[in-house]
PDB file of C-alpha atoms in Angstrom:
ATOM      1  CA  MET M  21     -31.071 -13.372  13.754  1.00 81.00           C
ATOM      2  CA  THR M  22     -28.719 -10.722  15.129  1.00 90.00           C
ATOM      3  CA  ALA M  23     -29.193  -6.993  14.834  1.00 93.00           C
ATOM      4  CA  LEU M  24     -26.437  -5.252  12.953  1.00 94.00           C
ATOM      5  CA  ALA M  25     -26.695  -1.824  14.649  1.00 94.00           C
ATOM      6  CA  PRO M  26     -25.038  -2.527  18.065  1.00 95.00           C
ATOM      7  CA  HIS M  27     -22.159  -4.486  16.587  1.00 96.00           C
ATOM      8  CA  LEU M  28     -21.485  -1.922  13.877  1.00 95.00           C
ATOM      9  CA  ALA M  29     -21.552   0.845  16.469  1.00 95.00           C
ATOM     10  CA  ALA M  30     -19.072  -1.020  18.670  1.00 95.00           C
ATOM     11  CA  PHE M  31     -16.818  -1.584  15.671  1.00 96.00           C
ATOM     12  CA  LEU M  32     -16.756   2.072  14.658  1.00 96.00           C
ATOM     13  CA  ARG M  33     -16.757   3.702  18.099  1.00 95.00           C
ATOM     14  CA  GLU M  34     -14.546   1.344  20.135  1.00 95.00           C
ATOM     15  CA  HIS M  35     -12.710  -1.201  18.062  1.00 95.00           C
ATOM     16  CA  LEU M  36     -11.266   1.023  15.340  1.00 95.00           C
ATOM     17  CA  PRO M  37     -10.206   4.110  17.281  1.00 95.00           C
ATOM     18  CA  HIS M  38      -9.255   2.517  20.608  1.00 94.00           C
ATOM     19  CA  GLU M  39      -8.292  -1.111  20.034  1.00 93.00           C
ATOM     20  CA  ARG M  40      -6.852  -0.792  16.521  1.00 93.00           C
ATOM     21  CA  LYS M  41      -5.605   2.779  17.036  1.00 93.00           C
ATOM     22  CA  ALA M  42      -6.853   3.714  13.566  1.00 94.00           C
ATOM     23  CA  SER M  43      -6.447   7.345  12.468  1.00 94.00           C
ATOM     24  CA  PRO M  44      -9.475   9.667  12.306  1.00 94.00           C
ATOM     25  CA  HIS M  45      -9.208   9.579   8.505  1.00 95.00           C
ATOM     26  CA  THR M  46      -9.407   5.794   8.469  1.00 94.00           C
ATOM     27  CA  CYS M  47     -12.353   5.795  10.884  1.00 95.00           C
ATOM     28  CA  ALA M  48     -14.194   8.332   8.718  1.00 95.00           C
ATOM     29  CA  THR M  49     -13.502   6.317   5.560  1.00 95.00           C
ATOM     30  CA  TYR M  50     -14.776   3.096   7.169  1.00 97.00           C
ATOM     31  CA  ALA M  51     -17.849   4.894   8.489  1.00 96.00           C
ATOM     32  CA  TYR M  52     -18.669   6.216   5.021  1.00 96.00           C
ATOM     33  CA  SER M  53     -18.175   2.747   3.526  1.00 96.00           C
ATOM     34  CA  PHE M  54     -20.753   1.296   5.932  1.00 96.00           C
ATOM     35  CA  GLN M  55     -23.140   4.231   5.318  1.00 96.00           C
ATOM     36  CA  LEU M  56     -23.123   3.246   1.634  1.00 96.00           C
ATOM     37  CA  LEU M  57     -23.494  -0.463   2.443  1.00 96.00           C
ATOM     38  CA  VAL M  58     -26.320   0.034   4.934  1.00 96.00           C
ATOM     39  CA  CYS M  59     -28.266   2.327   2.559  1.00 96.00           C
ATOM     40  CA  PHE M  60     -27.812  -0.137  -0.302  1.00 97.00           C
ATOM     41  CA  ALA M  61     -28.834  -3.176   1.788  1.00 96.00           C
ATOM     42  CA  ALA M  62     -31.870  -1.410   3.247  1.00 95.00           C
ATOM     43  CA  ASN M  63     -32.988  -0.453  -0.236  1.00 95.00           C
ATOM     44  CA  GLN M  64     -32.432  -3.971  -1.616  1.00 95.00           C
ATOM     45  CA  LEU M  65     -34.173  -5.718   1.296  1.00 94.00           C
ATOM     46  CA  GLU M  66     -36.893  -3.063   1.669  1.00 94.00           C
ATOM     47  CA  VAL M  67     -36.328  -2.530   5.378  1.00 94.00           C
ATOM     48  CA  LYS M  68     -35.246   0.361   7.523  1.00 94.00           C
ATOM     49  CA  PRO M  69     -31.471   0.663   8.181  1.00 94.00           C
ATOM     50  CA  CYS M  70     -32.014   0.079  11.903  1.00 92.00           C
ATOM     51  CA  GLN M  71     -33.776  -3.234  11.134  1.00 93.00           C
ATOM     52  CA  LEU M  72     -30.894  -4.788   9.222  1.00 95.00           C
ATOM     53  CA  GLU M  73     -29.484  -8.023  10.608  1.00 95.00           C
ATOM     54  CA  ILE M  74     -25.988  -9.386  10.247  1.00 95.00           C
ATOM     55  CA  GLU M  75     -27.165 -12.560   8.570  1.00 94.00           C
ATOM     56  CA  GLN M  76     -28.660 -10.484   5.749  1.00 95.00           C
ATOM     57  CA  LEU M  77     -25.212  -9.163   4.798  1.00 95.00           C
ATOM     58  CA  ASP M  78     -24.196 -12.335   2.996  1.00 95.00           C
ATOM     59  CA  ALA M  79     -21.698 -12.756   0.193  1.00 95.00           C
ATOM     60  CA  PRO M  80     -24.212 -12.296  -2.648  1.00 96.00           C
ATOM     61  CA  LEU M  81     -25.398  -8.997  -1.227  1.00 96.00           C
ATOM     62  CA  VAL M  82     -21.822  -7.795  -0.720  1.00 97.00           C
ATOM     63  CA  LEU M  83     -21.035  -8.675  -4.356  1.00 96.00           C
ATOM     64  CA  SER M  84     -24.146  -6.775  -5.480  1.00 96.00           C
ATOM     65  CA  PHE M  85     -22.979  -3.799  -3.430  1.00 97.00           C
ATOM     66  CA  LEU M  86     -19.533  -3.879  -5.021  1.00 96.00           C
ATOM     67  CA  ARG M  87     -21.046  -4.012  -8.496  1.00 96.00           C
ATOM     68  CA  HIS M  88     -23.331  -1.103  -7.546  1.00 96.00           C
ATOM     69  CA  ILE M  89     -20.524   1.240  -6.502  1.00 95.00           C
ATOM     70  CA  GLU M  90     -18.577   0.442  -9.656  1.00 95.00           C
ATOM     71  CA  SER M  91     -21.409   0.647 -12.207  1.00 95.00           C
ATOM     72  CA  ASP M  92     -23.875   3.108 -10.657  1.00 94.00           C
ATOM     73  CA  ARG M  93     -21.556   5.304  -8.608  1.00 94.00           C
ATOM     74  CA  ARG M  94     -18.684   5.058 -11.141  1.00 94.00           C
ATOM     75  CA  ASN M  95     -16.110   4.289  -8.480  1.00 94.00           C
ATOM     76  CA  SER M  96     -12.663   3.052  -9.442  1.00 93.00           C
ATOM     77  CA  PRO M  97     -11.367  -0.448  -8.661  1.00 93.00           C
ATOM     78  CA  ARG M  98      -9.142   1.112  -5.985  1.00 93.00           C
ATOM     79  CA  THR M  99     -12.225   2.571  -4.212  1.00 95.00           C
ATOM     80  CA  ARG M 100     -14.053  -0.705  -4.618  1.00 95.00           C
ATOM     81  CA  ASN M 101     -11.177  -2.522  -2.921  1.00 96.00           C
ATOM     82  CA  ALA M 102     -11.256   0.005  -0.073  1.00 95.00           C
ATOM     83  CA  ARG M 103     -14.965  -0.667   0.542  1.00 96.00           C
ATOM     84  CA  LEU M 104     -14.337  -4.411   0.487  1.00 96.00           C
ATOM     85  CA  ALA M 105     -11.438  -4.026   2.945  1.00 96.00           C
ATOM     86  CA  ALA M 106     -13.754  -2.212   5.392  1.00 96.00           C
ATOM     87  CA  ILE M 107     -16.318  -5.031   5.137  1.00 97.00           C
ATOM     88  CA  ASN M 108     -13.676  -7.656   5.705  1.00 97.00           C
ATOM     89  CA  SER M 109     -12.425  -5.793   8.754  1.00 96.00           C
ATOM     90  CA  LEU M 110     -15.933  -5.710  10.222  1.00 96.00           C
ATOM     91  CA  PHE M 111     -16.395  -9.450   9.793  1.00 96.00           C
ATOM     92  CA  ARG M 112     -12.996 -10.216  11.299  1.00 96.00           C
ATOM     93  CA  PHE M 113     -14.229  -8.248  14.299  1.00 96.00           C
ATOM     94  CA  LEU M 114     -17.529 -10.203  14.362  1.00 95.00           C
ATOM     95  CA  GLU M 115     -15.806 -13.586  14.248  1.00 93.00           C
ATOM     96  CA  TYR M 116     -14.753 -13.181  17.861  1.00 92.00           C
ATOM     97  CA  ARG M 117     -18.151 -11.839  19.014  1.00 92.00           C
ATOM     98  CA  LEU M 118     -20.513 -14.047  17.014  1.00 92.00           C
ATOM     99  CA  PRO M 119     -19.219 -17.561  16.313  1.00 90.00           C
ATOM    100  CA  SER M 120     -22.459 -18.239  14.461  1.00 90.00           C
ATOM    101  CA  CYS M 121     -21.331 -15.996  11.605  1.00 91.00           C
ATOM    102  CA  LEU M 122     -18.027 -17.795  10.972  1.00 94.00           C
ATOM    103  CA  ASP M 123     -19.188 -19.481   7.765  1.00 94.00           C
ATOM    104  CA  GLN M 124     -20.720 -16.229   6.502  1.00 95.00           C
ATOM    105  CA  SER M 125     -17.490 -14.411   7.307  1.00 95.00           C
ATOM    106  CA  ARG M 126     -15.438 -17.071   5.466  1.00 95.00           C
ATOM    107  CA  ARG M 127     -17.525 -16.589   2.309  1.00 96.00           C
ATOM    108  CA  ILE M 128     -17.112 -12.809   2.401  1.00 96.00           C
ATOM    109  CA  HIS M 129     -13.357 -13.065   2.948  1.00 96.00           C
ATOM    110  CA  ALA M 130     -13.214 -15.238  -0.209  1.00 96.00           C
ATOM    111  CA  ILE M 131     -14.362 -12.294  -2.356  1.00 96.00           C
ATOM    112  CA  PRO M 132     -11.163 -11.292  -4.239  1.00 95.00           C
ATOM    113  CA  MET M 133      -9.734  -7.812  -4.526  1.00 94.00           C
ATOM    114  CA  LYS M 134      -9.587  -6.361  -8.011  1.00 92.00           C
ATOM    115  CA  LYS M 135      -6.229  -5.882  -9.607  1.00 89.00           C
ATOM    116  CA  ILE M 136      -5.290  -2.276 -10.278  1.00 84.00           C
ATOM    117  CA  ASP M 137      -2.661  -0.740 -12.530  1.00 77.00           C
ATOM    118  CA  GLU M 138       0.186   0.959 -10.707  1.00 74.00           C
ATOM    119  CA  ALA M 139       1.804   3.838 -12.532  1.00 71.00           C
ATOM    120  CA  LEU M 140       5.573   3.308 -12.900  1.00 70.00           C
ATOM    121  CA  ILE M 141       8.129   6.073 -12.723  1.00 66.00           C
ATOM    122  CA  GLY M 142      10.032   5.825 -15.956  1.00 66.00           C
ATOM    123  CA  TYR M 143      12.961   8.017 -15.030  1.00 69.00           C
ATOM    124  CA  LEU M 144      14.244  10.599 -12.545  1.00 71.00           C
ATOM    125  CA  THR M 145      15.387  14.057 -13.488  1.00 77.00           C
ATOM    126  CA  ARG M 146      18.787  15.333 -12.454  1.00 77.00           C
ATOM    127  CA  GLU M 147      17.228  17.384  -9.656  1.00 82.00           C
ATOM    128  CA  GLU M 148      15.231  14.434  -8.374  1.00 77.00           C
ATOM    129  CA  MET M 149      18.320  12.152  -8.436  1.00 73.00           C
ATOM    130  CA  GLN M 150      20.331  14.782  -6.528  1.00 75.00           C
ATOM    131  CA  ALA M 151      17.569  15.026  -3.929  1.00 78.00           C
ATOM    132  CA  LEU M 152      17.730  11.241  -3.368  1.00 70.00           C
ATOM    133  CA  LEU M 153      21.488  11.294  -2.985  1.00 69.00           C
ATOM    134  CA  ASN M 154      21.414  14.259  -0.592  1.00 74.00           C
ATOM    135  CA  ALA M 155      18.714  12.517   1.506  1.00 71.00           C
ATOM    136  CA  ALA M 156      20.902   9.390   1.780  1.00 59.00           C
ATOM    137  CA  ARG M 157      24.064  11.340   2.634  1.00 57.00           C
ATOM    138  CA  PRO M 158      23.573  14.644   4.516  1.00 54.00           C
ATOM    139  CA  ALA M 159      26.577  16.976   4.065  1.00 52.00           C
ATOM    140  CA  HIS M 160      26.985  17.747   7.776  1.00 53.00           C
ATOM    141  CA  GLU M 161      27.467  14.065   8.761  1.00 50.00           C
ATOM    142  CA  VAL M 162      31.107  13.487   9.581  1.00 44.00           C
ATOM    143  CA  ARG M 163      31.129   9.696   9.631  1.00 47.00           C
ATOM    144  CA  ARG M 164      29.097   9.450   6.418  1.00 51.00           C
ATOM    145  CA  PRO M 165      26.543   6.834   7.576  1.00 49.00           C
ATOM    146  CA  GLY M 166      24.745   7.061   4.222  1.00 49.00           C
ATOM    147  CA  SER M 167      27.805   6.573   2.007  1.00 54.00           C
ATOM    148  CA  GLY M 168      26.708   3.107   0.967  1.00 57.00           C
ATOM    149  CA  ASP M 169      23.342   4.475  -0.202  1.00 59.00           C
ATOM    150  CA  VAL M 170      25.049   7.225  -2.128  1.00 57.00           C
ATOM    151  CA  ALA M 171      27.415   4.771  -3.795  1.00 59.00           C
ATOM    152  CA  PHE M 172      24.609   2.521  -4.807  1.00 60.00           C
ATOM    153  CA  GLY M 173      22.655   5.488  -6.080  1.00 60.00           C
ATOM    154  CA  LEU M 174      25.510   6.488  -8.324  1.00 59.00           C
ATOM    155  CA  CYS M 175      25.907   2.947  -9.629  1.00 59.00           C
ATOM    156  CA  ARG M 176      22.167   2.734 -10.214  1.00 60.00           C
ATOM    157  CA  ARG M 177      22.248   5.945 -12.224  1.00 56.00           C
ATOM    158  CA  SER M 178      25.190   4.828 -14.341  1.00 56.00           C
ATOM    159  CA  ALA M 179      23.645   1.404 -15.001  1.00 54.00           C
ATOM    160  CA  CYS M 180      20.344   3.020 -16.021  1.00 58.00           C
ATOM    161  CA  ILE M 181      18.295   0.990 -13.530  1.00 55.00           C
ATOM    162  CA  ARG M 182      14.650   2.021 -13.708  1.00 53.00           C
ATOM    163  CA  ALA M 183      13.340   4.397 -11.068  1.00 51.00           C
ATOM    164  CA  ASP M 184      10.658   1.920  -9.953  1.00 52.00           C
ATOM    165  CA  GLN M 185      13.455  -0.482  -8.947  1.00 53.00           C
ATOM    166  CA  SER M 186      14.891   2.028  -6.443  1.00 50.00           C
ATOM    167  CA  SER M 187      13.327   0.155  -3.520  1.00 48.00           C
ATOM    168  CA  LEU M 188      15.684  -2.769  -4.082  1.00 45.00           C
ATOM    169  CA  GLY M 189      18.404  -1.060  -2.002  1.00 49.00           C
ATOM    170  CA  PRO M 190      22.137  -1.787  -2.111  1.00 48.00           C
ATOM    171  CA  PRO M 191      23.449  -5.366  -2.114  1.00 47.00           C
ATOM    172  CA  ARG M 192      24.014  -6.720   1.390  1.00 47.00           C
ATOM    173  CA  ARG M 193      27.103  -8.896   1.039  1.00 45.00           C
ATOM    174  CA  SER M 194      29.968  -7.078  -0.586  1.00 43.00           C
ATOM    175  CA  GLY M 195      28.504  -3.725  -1.622  1.00 44.00           C
ATOM    176  CA  LEU M 196      29.650  -2.370  -4.971  1.00 42.00           C
ATOM    177  CA  LEU M 197      31.451  -5.552  -5.996  1.00 42.00           C
ATOM    178  CA  GLN M 198      28.078  -7.288  -6.306  1.00 44.00           C
ATOM    179  CA  HIS M 199      26.634  -4.567  -8.588  1.00 46.00           C
ATOM    180  CA  PRO M 200      25.599  -5.895 -12.040  1.00 47.00           C
ATOM    181  CA  CYS M 201      28.288  -3.700 -13.591  1.00 43.00           C
ATOM    182  CA  HIS M 202      30.998  -5.791 -11.893  1.00 44.00           C
ATOM    183  CA  ARG M 203      29.533  -9.209 -12.457  1.00 45.00           C
ATOM    184  CA  GLN M 204      30.888 -11.581 -15.093  1.00 45.00           C
ATOM    185  CA  GLY M 205      29.226 -11.038 -18.424  1.00 44.00           C
ATOM    186  CA  ALA M 206      28.514  -7.282 -18.004  1.00 46.00           C
ATOM    187  CA  THR M 207      28.662  -5.397 -21.275  1.00 51.00           C
ATOM    188  CA  ARG M 208      31.499  -3.010 -22.141  1.00 52.00           C
ATOM    189  CA  ALA M 209      29.060  -0.196 -22.590  1.00 44.00           C
ATOM    190  CA  ARG M 210      27.793  -0.500 -19.025  1.00 50.00           C
ATOM    191  CA  SER M 211      31.335  -0.773 -17.675  1.00 53.00           C
ATOM    192  CA  ALA M 212      32.233   2.361 -19.642  1.00 49.00           C
ATOM    193  CA  ALA M 213      29.308   4.180 -18.067  1.00 47.00           C
ATOM    194  CA  MET M 214      30.721   3.383 -14.640  1.00 51.00           C
ATOM    195  CA  GLU M 215      33.951   5.205 -15.475  1.00 54.00           C
ATOM    196  CA  GLY M 216      32.163   8.556 -15.303  1.00 50.00           C
ATOM    197  CA  ASP M 217      31.259   7.988 -11.656  1.00 51.00           C
ATOM    198  CA  ARG M 218      34.571   6.522 -10.483  1.00 53.00           C
ATOM    199  CA  GLY M 219      35.699   9.898  -9.133  1.00 54.00           C
ATOM    200  CA  ASP M 220      32.449  10.244  -7.187  1.00 54.00           C
ATOM    201  CA  LEU M 221      32.750   6.815  -5.673  1.00 50.00           C
ATOM    202  CA  GLU M 222      36.378   7.429  -4.700  1.00 54.00           C
ATOM    203  CA  GLY M 223      35.314  10.717  -3.159  1.00 56.00           C
ATOM    204  CA  LEU M 224      33.099   8.929  -0.680  1.00 52.00           C
ATOM    205  CA  ALA M 225      36.185   7.830   1.206  1.00 51.00           C
ATOM    206  CA  ARG M 226      37.789  11.288   1.232  1.00 55.00           C
ATOM    207  CA  GLY M 227      35.274  13.408   3.026  1.00 53.00           C
ATOM    208  CA  PRO M 228      31.888  15.192   3.002  1.00 50.00           C
ATOM    209  CA  SER M 229      30.506  16.679  -0.159  1.00 49.00           C
ATOM    210  CA  THR M 230      27.414  18.703  -0.921  1.00 49.00           C
ATOM    211  CA  GLU M 231      27.136  17.749  -4.580  1.00 50.00           C
ATOM    212  CA  TRP M 232      27.199  14.071  -5.637  1.00 47.00           C
ATOM    213  CA  LEU M 233      26.249  14.396  -9.284  1.00 50.00           C
ATOM    214  CA  PRO M 234      29.112  15.151 -11.693  1.00 51.00           C
TER     215      PRO M 234
END
């Protein structure tokens, strides 16, 4: 049996801040996660926190802890996943220090994260779209290094692409010619929408501009 205290102290005091270069916020979050885990395990096993051993933190106990923070503490699935990530990080650290806990670590790593719902941005306002275009193409830049981003932004607005798809970025091969509006089979309505931005796209080749929305 191996005492938990010295290895947990080395993980929080040396491994996270110095070896992993974790931020103070991350270190504090991990420390609080293990405070909750240690208190729960000590209460379940009826021992003092300083008497806990690594072998006692098995997969069934970790699952009970995760159920506890969701049901008793009313934590969200996102918080539950954060606590599990901290535990996984500790056992990845222990794998190189205690080969005897490899199977225990494998079982804990097999505990799945819970799926969470991500809120989608349905649309951007005119001001928000203008801010995106201005960020991609500063007005004081002479060589217009962000012109491609601006052009794709205008096409994306005209084609009514959802805001949550904005991370797709412009096409890599032939720029605007590969936009869905120019592909075979595009609807006339979408092509007509592109006409309103033709002047803006042509203006990218003429010179700097401070306003990209018509």
